[in-house]
PDB file of C-alpha atoms and ligand atoms in Angstrom:
ATOM      1  CA  MET A   1     116.088 107.253 128.899  1.00  0.00           C
ATOM      2  CA  ALA A   2     114.587 107.553 125.411  1.00  0.00           C
ATOM      3  CA  LYS A   3     117.032 107.591 122.541  1.00  0.00           C
ATOM      4  CA  GLY A   4     116.818 109.745 119.451  1.00  0.00           C
ATOM      5  CA  VAL A   5     118.550 110.462 116.157  1.00  0.00           C
ATOM      6  CA  LEU A   6     119.425 113.760 114.507  1.00  0.00           C
ATOM      7  CA  VAL A   7     119.687 113.465 110.704  1.00  0.00           C
ATOM      8  CA  ASP A   8     121.573 116.382 109.160  1.00  0.00           C
ATOM      9  CA  LEU A   9     120.661 116.148 105.492  1.00  0.00           C
ATOM     10  CA  THR A  10     123.314 118.712 104.520  1.00  0.00           C
ATOM     11  CA  LYS A  11     125.928 116.013 105.224  1.00  0.00           C
ATOM     12  CA  CYS A  12     124.423 113.162 103.201  1.00  0.00           C
ATOM     13  CA  ILE A  13     126.318 112.225  99.994  1.00  0.00           C
ATOM     14  CA  GLY A  14     123.835 109.569  98.858  1.00  0.00           C
ATOM     15  CA  CYS A  15     126.260 106.638  99.140  1.00  0.00           C
ATOM     16  CA  ARG A  16     123.450 104.330 100.395  1.00  0.00           C
ATOM     17  CA  GLY A  17     125.737 102.582 102.872  1.00  0.00           C
ATOM     18  CA  CYS A  18     122.939 102.951 105.426  1.00  0.00           C
ATOM     19  CA  GLN A  19     120.460 101.264 103.074  1.00  0.00           C
ATOM     20  CA  ILE A  20     122.768  98.284 102.560  1.00  0.00           C
ATOM     21  CA  SER A  21     123.766  97.852 106.200  1.00  0.00           C
ATOM     22  CA  CYS A  22     120.093  97.975 107.226  1.00  0.00           C
ATOM     23  CA  LYS A  23     119.281  95.183 104.782  1.00  0.00           C
ATOM     24  CA  GLY A  24     122.259  93.192 106.031  1.00  0.00           C
ATOM     25  CA  TRP A  25     121.469  93.560 109.720  1.00  0.00           C
ATOM     26  CA  ASN A  26     117.810  92.722 109.174  1.00  0.00           C
ATOM     27  CA  GLU A  27     118.645  89.791 106.868  1.00  0.00           C
ATOM     28  CA  MET A  28     116.493  91.062 104.016  1.00  0.00           C
ATOM     29  CA  SER A  29     117.045  89.550 100.600  1.00  0.00           C
ATOM     30  CA  ALA A  30     118.060  91.548  97.537  1.00  0.00           C
ATOM     31  CA  GLN A  31     115.181  92.400  95.202  1.00  0.00           C
ATOM     32  CA  LYS A  32     115.083  93.159  91.485  1.00  0.00           C
ATOM     33  CA  THR A  33     114.561  96.877  91.109  1.00  0.00           C
ATOM     34  CA  VAL A  34     114.429  99.620  88.473  1.00  0.00           C
ATOM     35  CA  MET A  35     116.150 102.967  88.044  1.00  0.00           C
ATOM     36  CA  ALA A  36     113.488 105.679  88.006  1.00  0.00           C
ATOM     37  CA  GLY A  37     115.522 108.123  85.906  1.00  0.00           C
ATOM     38  CA  ASP A  38     117.313 109.727  88.847  1.00  0.00           C
ATOM     39  CA  LEU A  39     119.634 108.430  91.552  1.00  0.00           C
ATOM     40  CA  THR A  40     116.858 106.884  93.683  1.00  0.00           C
ATOM     41  CA  ASN A  41     116.887 103.105  93.791  1.00  0.00           C
ATOM     42  CA  PRO A  42     114.655 101.286  94.669  1.00  0.00           C
ATOM     43  CA  PRO A  43     111.987 103.867  93.766  1.00  0.00           C
ATOM     44  CA  ARG A  44     110.444 103.949  97.254  1.00  0.00           C
ATOM     45  CA  LEU A  45     110.383 102.355 100.698  1.00  0.00           C
ATOM     46  CA  ASN A  46     108.989  98.841 100.539  1.00  0.00           C
ATOM     47  CA  ALA A  47     108.575  95.719 102.646  1.00  0.00           C
ATOM     48  CA  HIS A  48     112.138  94.635 101.745  1.00  0.00           C
ATOM     49  CA  CYS A  49     113.766  97.975 102.443  1.00  0.00           C
ATOM     50  CA  TYR A  50     113.305  99.584 105.870  1.00  0.00           C
ATOM     51  CA  THR A  51     115.342 102.630 104.963  1.00  0.00           C
ATOM     52  CA  HIS A  52     115.793 104.318 101.674  1.00  0.00           C
ATOM     53  CA  ILE A  53     117.802 107.191 100.183  1.00  0.00           C
ATOM     54  CA  ARG A  54     115.778 109.465  97.937  1.00  0.00           C
ATOM     55  CA  PHE A  55     117.393 111.883  95.469  1.00  0.00           C
ATOM     56  CA  GLN A  56     115.756 115.297  95.229  1.00  0.00           C
ATOM     57  CA  GLU A  57     116.630 118.148  92.883  1.00  0.00           C
ATOM     58  CA  ASP A  58     115.437 121.704  93.572  1.00  0.00           C
ATOM     59  CA  GLU A  59     116.374 125.261  92.690  1.00  0.00           C
ATOM     60  CA  LYS A  60     117.602 127.907  95.094  1.00  0.00           C
ATOM     61  CA  GLU A  61     118.846 131.411  94.214  1.00  0.00           C
ATOM     62  CA  GLY A  62     118.902 130.507  90.519  1.00  0.00           C
ATOM     63  CA  GLY A  63     121.036 127.392  90.869  1.00  0.00           C
ATOM     64  CA  PRO A  64     120.322 123.685  91.315  1.00  0.00           C
ATOM     65  CA  VAL A  65     120.288 122.180  94.805  1.00  0.00           C
ATOM     66  CA  TRP A  66     120.702 118.449  95.147  1.00  0.00           C
ATOM     67  CA  SER A  67     119.590 116.678  98.301  1.00  0.00           C
ATOM     68  CA  PHE A  68     119.544 113.103  99.469  1.00  0.00           C
ATOM     69  CA  VAL A  69     116.779 112.251 101.915  1.00  0.00           C
ATOM     70  CA  LYS A  70     116.910 109.252 104.253  1.00  0.00           C
ATOM     71  CA  ASP A  71     113.450 107.777 104.719  1.00  0.00           C
ATOM     72  CA  GLN A  72     112.513 105.384 107.531  1.00  0.00           C
ATOM     73  CA  CYS A  73     110.047 105.159 110.416  1.00  0.00           C
ATOM     74  CA  PHE A  74     110.209 108.285 112.607  1.00  0.00           C
ATOM     75  CA  HIS A  75     109.456 106.323 115.807  1.00  0.00           C
ATOM     76  CA  CYS A  76     106.871 108.835 117.030  1.00  0.00           C
ATOM     77  CA  LYS A  77     106.733 109.622 120.747  1.00  0.00           C
ATOM     78  CA  ASN A  78     103.060 108.673 120.742  1.00  0.00           C
ATOM     79  CA  PRO A  79     102.622 106.662 117.547  1.00  0.00           C
ATOM     80  CA  ALA A  80      99.334 106.695 115.662  1.00  0.00           C
ATOM     81  CA  CYS A  81     100.167 103.270 114.195  1.00  0.00           C
ATOM     82  CA  ALA A  82     100.312 101.668 117.652  1.00  0.00           C
ATOM     83  CA  SER A  83      97.158 103.429 118.724  1.00  0.00           C
ATOM     84  CA  ALA A  84      95.268 102.174 115.661  1.00  0.00           C
ATOM     85  CA  CYS A  85      96.445  98.565 116.065  1.00  0.00           C
ATOM     86  CA  PRO A  86      93.542  96.662 117.681  1.00  0.00           C
ATOM     87  CA  VAL A  87      95.729  93.784 118.929  1.00  0.00           C
ATOM     88  CA  GLY A  88      98.781  95.624 120.298  1.00  0.00           C
ATOM     89  CA  ALA A  89     101.190  94.363 117.637  1.00  0.00           C
ATOM     90  CA  LEU A  90     102.949  97.761 117.527  1.00  0.00           C
ATOM     91  CA  LYS A  91     104.349  99.275 120.719  1.00  0.00           C
ATOM     92  CA  LYS A  92     106.365 102.310 121.731  1.00  0.00           C
ATOM     93  CA  THR A  93     109.212 101.149 123.954  1.00  0.00           C
ATOM     94  CA  GLU A  94     110.860 103.090 126.756  1.00  0.00           C
ATOM     95  CA  LYS A  95     114.144 103.415 124.854  1.00  0.00           C
ATOM     96  CA  GLY A  96     112.475 104.928 121.794  1.00  0.00           C
ATOM     97  CA  PRO A  97     111.864 102.246 119.133  1.00  0.00           C
ATOM     98  CA  VAL A  98     108.321 101.477 118.003  1.00  0.00           C
ATOM     99  CA  THR A  99     108.465  97.690 117.743  1.00  0.00           C
ATOM    100  CA  TYR A 100     106.310  95.161 115.912  1.00  0.00           C
ATOM    101  CA  THR A 101     105.352  91.661 117.134  1.00  0.00           C
ATOM    102  CA  PHE A 102     104.307  89.697 114.080  1.00  0.00           C
ATOM    103  CA  GLU A 103     102.760  86.858 116.113  1.00  0.00           C
ATOM    104  CA  ARG A 104     100.060  89.298 117.260  1.00  0.00           C
ATOM    105  CA  CYS A 105      99.347  90.854 113.850  1.00  0.00           C
ATOM    106  CA  ILE A 106      96.028  89.992 112.187  1.00  0.00           C
ATOM    107  CA  GLY A 107      96.784  91.851 108.952  1.00  0.00           C
ATOM    108  CA  CYS A 108      94.062  94.519 109.276  1.00  0.00           C
ATOM    109  CA  ARG A 109      96.517  97.210 108.063  1.00  0.00           C
ATOM    110  CA  TYR A 110      95.039  99.994 110.225  1.00  0.00           C
ATOM    111  CA  CYS A 111      98.595 100.999 111.073  1.00  0.00           C
ATOM    112  CA  MET A 112      99.197 101.778 107.397  1.00  0.00           C
ATOM    113  CA  LEU A 113      96.166 104.057 107.312  1.00  0.00           C
ATOM    114  CA  ALA A 114      97.008 105.736 110.617  1.00  0.00           C
ATOM    115  CA  CYS A 115     100.670 106.588 109.995  1.00  0.00           C
ATOM    116  CA  PRO A 116     100.912 110.244 108.885  1.00  0.00           C
ATOM    117  CA  PHE A 117     104.318 109.538 107.333  1.00  0.00           C
ATOM    118  CA  TYR A 118     103.116 106.602 105.143  1.00  0.00           C
ATOM    119  CA  ILE A 119     105.767 104.281 106.582  1.00  0.00           C
ATOM    120  CA  PRO A 120     104.417 100.744 107.308  1.00  0.00           C
ATOM    121  CA  LYS A 121     104.530  98.458 104.286  1.00  0.00           C
ATOM    122  CA  TYR A 122     102.766  95.143 103.713  1.00  0.00           C
ATOM    123  CA  GLU A 123     104.194  91.931 102.288  1.00  0.00           C
ATOM    124  CA  TRP A 124     101.554  91.697  99.561  1.00  0.00           C
ATOM    125  CA  GLU A 125     103.326  88.897  97.740  1.00  0.00           C
ATOM    126  CA  LYS A 126     103.428  86.495 100.724  1.00  0.00           C
ATOM    127  CA  VAL A 127     100.872  83.850 101.688  1.00  0.00           C
ATOM    128  CA  VAL A 128     101.213  84.921 105.331  1.00  0.00           C
ATOM    129  CA  PRO A 129     102.033  88.616 105.040  1.00  0.00           C
ATOM    130  CA  TRP A 130     103.307  90.843 107.842  1.00  0.00           C
ATOM    131  CA  ILE A 131     103.760  94.562 108.220  1.00  0.00           C
ATOM    132  CA  ARG A 132     107.327  95.757 107.709  1.00  0.00           C
ATOM    133  CA  LYS A 133     109.052  98.948 108.852  1.00  0.00           C
ATOM    134  CA  CYS A 134     112.275 100.152 110.463  1.00  0.00           C
ATOM    135  CA  THR A 135     112.762  98.697 113.929  1.00  0.00           C
ATOM    136  CA  PHE A 136     115.210 101.444 115.086  1.00  0.00           C
ATOM    137  CA  CYS A 137     117.449  98.400 115.597  1.00  0.00           C
ATOM    138  CA  SER A 138     115.778  97.863 118.981  1.00  0.00           C
ATOM    139  CA  GLU A 139     117.849  94.764 119.731  1.00  0.00           C
ATOM    140  CA  ARG A 140     121.087  96.686 119.023  1.00  0.00           C
ATOM    141  CA  ILE A 141     119.968  99.577 121.240  1.00  0.00           C
ATOM    142  CA  ALA A 142     119.122  97.087 124.015  1.00  0.00           C
ATOM    143  CA  ALA A 143     122.720  95.817 123.711  1.00  0.00           C
ATOM    144  CA  ASP A 144     124.107  99.392 123.861  1.00  0.00           C
ATOM    145  CA  LEU A 145     124.981  99.364 120.173  1.00  0.00           C
ATOM    146  CA  VAL A 146     124.314 102.102 117.644  1.00  0.00           C
ATOM    147  CA  PRO A 147     121.684 101.326 114.938  1.00  0.00           C
ATOM    148  CA  ALA A 148     123.235  99.612 111.919  1.00  0.00           C
ATOM    149  CA  CYS A 149     122.561 102.467 109.458  1.00  0.00           C
ATOM    150  CA  ILE A 150     124.155 105.064 111.744  1.00  0.00           C
ATOM    151  CA  LYS A 151     127.189 102.878 112.426  1.00  0.00           C
ATOM    152  CA  THR A 152     127.852 102.635 108.675  1.00  0.00           C
ATOM    153  CA  CYS A 153     127.402 106.259 107.614  1.00  0.00           C
ATOM    154  CA  PRO A 154     130.810 107.651 106.532  1.00  0.00           C
ATOM    155  CA  THR A 155     129.840 111.336 106.816  1.00  0.00           C
ATOM    156  CA  GLY A 156     128.197 111.477 110.238  1.00  0.00           C
ATOM    157  CA  THR A 157     124.873 112.458 108.666  1.00  0.00           C
ATOM    158  CA  MET A 158     123.117 110.829 111.630  1.00  0.00           C
ATOM    159  CA  ILE A 159     123.997 111.101 115.290  1.00  0.00           C
ATOM    160  CA  PHE A 160     122.449 108.902 117.966  1.00  0.00           C
ATOM    161  CA  GLY A 161     122.019 109.640 121.660  1.00  0.00           C
ATOM    162  CA  GLU A 162     119.598 110.842 124.298  1.00  0.00           C
ATOM    163  CA  LEU A 163     116.544 112.323 122.618  1.00  0.00           C
ATOM    164  CA  ASP A 164     116.794 115.665 124.442  1.00  0.00           C
ATOM    165  CA  ASP A 165     120.492 115.970 123.561  1.00  0.00           C
ATOM    166  CA  MET A 166     119.717 115.352 119.881  1.00  0.00           C
ATOM    167  CA  LEU A 167     117.136 118.117 119.911  1.00  0.00           C
ATOM    168  CA  LYS A 168     119.546 120.492 121.614  1.00  0.00           C
ATOM    169  CA  GLU A 169     122.268 119.629 119.078  1.00  0.00           C
ATOM    170  CA  GLY A 170     119.825 120.401 116.264  1.00  0.00           C
ATOM    171  CA  ARG A 171     119.002 123.810 117.748  1.00  0.00           C
ATOM    172  CA  ASP A 172     122.696 124.569 118.366  1.00  0.00           C
ATOM    173  CA  ARG A 173     123.606 123.776 114.740  1.00  0.00           C
ATOM    174  CA  ILE A 174     120.882 126.082 113.432  1.00  0.00           C
ATOM    175  CA  THR A 175     121.991 128.916 115.745  1.00  0.00           C
ATOM    176  CA  ALA A 176     125.699 128.454 115.046  1.00  0.00           C
ATOM    177  CA  ASN A 177     125.314 128.365 111.245  1.00  0.00           C
ATOM    178  CA  PRO A 178     123.073 131.261 110.119  1.00  0.00           C
ATOM    179  CA  GLY A 179     121.763 130.684 106.602  1.00  0.00           C
ATOM    180  CA  LYS A 180     122.932 127.086 106.388  1.00  0.00           C
ATOM    181  CA  TYR A 181     119.725 125.443 107.605  1.00  0.00           C
ATOM    182  CA  VAL A 182     116.041 126.302 107.446  1.00  0.00           C
ATOM    183  CA  ASP A 183     114.890 127.273 110.927  1.00  0.00           C
ATOM    184  CA  HIS A 184     112.932 124.088 111.513  1.00  0.00           C
ATOM    185  CA  ILE A 185     113.782 120.747 113.108  1.00  0.00           C
ATOM    186  CA  TYR A 186     111.430 118.323 111.380  1.00  0.00           C
ATOM    187  CA  GLY A 187     110.180 115.878 114.007  1.00  0.00           C
ATOM    188  CA  GLU A 188     110.485 118.248 116.963  1.00  0.00           C
ATOM    189  CA  LYS A 189     106.773 118.977 116.891  1.00  0.00           C
ATOM    190  CA  GLU A 190     105.223 116.982 114.037  1.00  0.00           C
ATOM    191  CA  ALA A 191     102.675 114.460 115.351  1.00  0.00           C
ATOM    192  CA  GLY A 192     103.597 115.502 118.899  1.00  0.00           C
ATOM    193  CA  GLY A 193     107.304 114.801 118.341  1.00  0.00           C
ATOM    194  CA  THR A 194     109.325 111.914 116.939  1.00  0.00           C
ATOM    195  CA  SER A 195     112.529 110.104 117.905  1.00  0.00           C
ATOM    196  CA  TRP A 196     114.098 110.738 114.481  1.00  0.00           C
ATOM    197  CA  MET A 197     114.543 114.451 113.717  1.00  0.00           C
ATOM    198  CA  TYR A 198     115.893 116.237 110.638  1.00  0.00           C
ATOM    199  CA  LEU A 199     117.862 119.332 109.680  1.00  0.00           C
ATOM    200  CA  SER A 200     117.799 120.604 106.097  1.00  0.00           C
ATOM    201  CA  ALA A 201     119.214 123.390 103.949  1.00  0.00           C
ATOM    202  CA  VAL A 202     115.976 123.707 101.956  1.00  0.00           C
ATOM    203  CA  PRO A 203     112.320 123.774 103.061  1.00  0.00           C
ATOM    204  CA  PHE A 204     111.076 120.340 104.055  1.00  0.00           C
ATOM    205  CA  GLU A 205     108.166 120.485 101.619  1.00  0.00           C
ATOM    206  CA  TRP A 206     110.710 120.606  98.757  1.00  0.00           C
ATOM    207  CA  LEU A 207     112.082 117.306 100.033  1.00  0.00           C
ATOM    208  CA  GLY A 208     108.743 115.510 100.004  1.00  0.00           C
ATOM    209  CA  PHE A 209     108.217 115.622 103.790  1.00  0.00           C
ATOM    210  CA  ASN A 210     104.609 115.834 104.885  1.00  0.00           C
ATOM    211  CA  THR A 211     104.508 119.370 106.283  1.00  0.00           C
ATOM    212  CA  ARG A 212     100.764 119.349 106.983  1.00  0.00           C
ATOM    213  CA  ILE A 213     101.053 117.078 110.011  1.00  0.00           C
ATOM    214  CA  PRO A 214      99.669 118.882 113.087  1.00  0.00           C
ATOM    215  CA  ALA A 215     101.991 119.641 115.993  1.00  0.00           C
ATOM    216  CA  LYS A 216     100.045 117.415 118.346  1.00  0.00           C
ATOM    217  CA  GLU A 217      99.814 113.737 119.137  1.00  0.00           C
ATOM    218  CA  LEU A 218      97.617 111.944 116.640  1.00  0.00           C
ATOM    219  CA  PRO A 219      96.218 108.850 118.413  1.00  0.00           C
ATOM    220  CA  ASP A 220      93.115 110.676 119.688  1.00  0.00           C
ATOM    221  CA  LEU A 221      92.392 111.977 116.184  1.00  0.00           C
ATOM    222  CA  THR A 222      92.979 108.513 114.743  1.00  0.00           C
ATOM    223  CA  TRP A 223      90.487 106.893 117.067  1.00  0.00           C
ATOM    224  CA  ALA A 224      87.937 109.672 116.595  1.00  0.00           C
ATOM    225  CA  TYR A 225      88.063 108.763 112.912  1.00  0.00           C
ATOM    226  CA  ILE A 226      88.109 104.988 113.329  1.00  0.00           C
ATOM    227  CA  ALA A 227      85.259 105.065 115.857  1.00  0.00           C
ATOM    228  CA  LYS A 228      83.015 106.403 113.084  1.00  0.00           C
ATOM    229  CA  ILE A 229      83.310 103.119 111.216  1.00  0.00           C
ATOM    230  CA  PRO A 230      82.739 100.446 113.897  1.00  0.00           C
ATOM    231  CA  ALA A 231      81.002  98.077 111.509  1.00  0.00           C
ATOM    232  CA  VAL A 232      83.974  98.162 109.172  1.00  0.00           C
ATOM    233  CA  ILE A 233      86.314  97.461 112.082  1.00  0.00           C
ATOM    234  CA  GLY A 234      84.274  94.425 113.043  1.00  0.00           C
ATOM    235  CA  VAL A 235      84.237  93.058 109.525  1.00  0.00           C
ATOM    236  CA  VAL A 236      87.957  93.659 109.047  1.00  0.00           C
ATOM    237  CA  LEU A 237      88.839  92.112 112.399  1.00  0.00           C
ATOM    238  CA  VAL A 238      86.741  89.027 111.800  1.00  0.00           C
ATOM    239  CA  ALA A 239      88.060  88.663 108.243  1.00  0.00           C
ATOM    240  CA  GLY A 240      91.635  89.231 109.432  1.00  0.00           C
ATOM    241  CA  ALA A 241      91.311  86.764 112.276  1.00  0.00           C
ATOM    242  CA  ALA A 242      89.735  84.177 109.991  1.00  0.00           C
ATOM    243  CA  THR A 243      92.480  84.618 107.381  1.00  0.00           C
ATOM    244  CA  TRP A 244      95.121  84.349 110.083  1.00  0.00           C
ATOM    245  CA  ALA A 245      93.533  81.203 111.571  1.00  0.00           C
ATOM    246  CA  ILE A 246      93.191  79.564 108.168  1.00  0.00           C
ATOM    247  CA  THR A 247      96.748  80.304 107.097  1.00  0.00           C
ATOM    248  CA  ARG A 248      98.132  79.128 110.472  1.00  0.00           C
ATOM    249  CA  ARG A 249      96.100  75.936 110.210  1.00  0.00           C
ATOM    250  CA  ASN A 250      97.409  75.442 106.659  1.00  0.00           C
ATOM    251  CA  GLN A 251     100.954  75.990 107.813  1.00  0.00           C
ATOM    252  CA  ASN A 252     100.547  73.475 110.624  1.00  0.00           C
ATOM    253  CA  MET A 253      99.045  70.984 108.221  1.00  0.00           C
ATOM    254  CA  ASP A 254     101.978  71.518 105.843  1.00  0.00           C
ATOM    255  CA  LYS A 255     104.389  70.879 108.698  1.00  0.00           C
ATOM    256  CA  GLU A 256     102.567  67.714 109.787  1.00  0.00           C
ATOM    257  CA  GLU A 257     102.601  66.413 106.222  1.00  0.00           C
TER     258      GLU A 257
HETATM  259  S1  SF4 B 301     106.299 107.044 111.639  1.00  0.00           S
HETATM  260 FE1  SF4 B 301     104.388 105.911 111.299  1.00  0.00          FE
HETATM  261  S2  SF4 B 301     105.002 103.756 111.540  1.00  0.00           S
HETATM  262 FE2  SF4 B 301     106.614 105.010 112.474  1.00  0.00          FE
HETATM  263  S3  SF4 B 301     106.038 105.191 114.660  1.00  0.00           S
HETATM  264 FE3  SF4 B 301     105.198 107.008 113.617  1.00  0.00          FE
HETATM  265  S4  SF4 B 301     103.096 106.371 113.097  1.00  0.00           S
HETATM  266 FE4  SF4 B 301     104.228 104.483 113.545  1.00  0.00          FE
HETATM  267  S1  SF4 B 302     117.576 101.913 112.641  1.00  0.00           S
HETATM  268 FE1  SF4 B 302     118.038  99.809 111.984  1.00  0.00          FE
HETATM  269  S2  SF4 B 302     116.163  99.073 111.018  1.00  0.00           S
HETATM  270 FE2  SF4 B 302     116.024 101.340 111.148  1.00  0.00          FE
HETATM  271  S3  SF4 B 302     116.835 102.112 109.225  1.00  0.00           S
HETATM  272 FE3  SF4 B 302     118.528 102.051 110.646  1.00  0.00          FE
HETATM  273  S4  SF4 B 302     119.469 100.043 110.302  1.00  0.00           S
HETATM  274 FE4  SF4 B 302     117.435  99.954 109.411  1.00  0.00          FE
HETATM  275  S1  SF4 B 303     125.289 106.221 104.745  1.00  0.00           S
HETATM  276 FE1  SF4 B 303     125.155 108.401 105.398  1.00  0.00          FE
HETATM  277  S2  SF4 B 303     125.989 109.571 103.643  1.00  0.00           S
HETATM  278 FE2  SF4 B 303     125.532 107.497 102.891  1.00  0.00          FE
HETATM  279  S3  SF4 B 303     123.432 107.673 102.076  1.00  0.00           S
HETATM  280 FE3  SF4 B 303     123.227 106.965 104.207  1.00  0.00          FE
HETATM  281  S4  SF4 B 303     122.938 108.842 105.406  1.00  0.00           S
HETATM  282 FE4  SF4 B 303     123.751 109.479 103.399  1.00  0.00          FE
END
């Protein structure tokens, strides 16, 4: 059965334990970063940070409202990134995670263009760069473990379980707490539905969520768009494959030396 996550943003205290445990589990190195003038650090998701806590300040009924937003891949039910990938490097798995096989990747970056949530990041600084994004801890889920970020969270902001149960829990919380949440589970319908879903006390557009995503699966739209530029695809594929072959050859030569 497919797994899902319900993220209740009203419970998040911005401790960033999830951010740190994700880096630890995925063996990502620490990076120099900057404070952007608020409590967000690093400033945005990047290739060294699969999940990220964003501080957001808004106003409601004349008073300030502070929110912390956890960003990561939504693991769409029918992901546009996987559909746009010409070599099958990204795949939706039965248990929910959208996984990435770097050995297949040719660096064309179509997934970055296709994702309506702007999630995949590229290792621009590397000689042999790969795409990076949250893995939904697929290897932990396969071993019946909870994703690292969820395991760490001290407030129960995220709950993990069967996708349908998570959706039902989201609806139940909205019904049982009139006025506490906006009447919208973000991810229930966006892009045809996602495995990570959100509850919030303030409208999702205030929190920087893309609220213009249609409530239907996007792969068909993605390919309708990409099909209009076949020549570009060809050039990018050939260039990507050539770059990949050259860098692999260089690596092998380095090893032999
Ligand atoms: S959020 Fe973006 S990167 Fe993640 S599965 Fe959906 S389309 Fe792919
Ligand atoms: S599910 Fe795993 S990879 Fe994704 S944000 Fe959580 S800890 Fe990181
Ligand atoms: S660990 Fe939980 S409370 Fe702390 S920032 Fe992450 S989601 Fe929020």
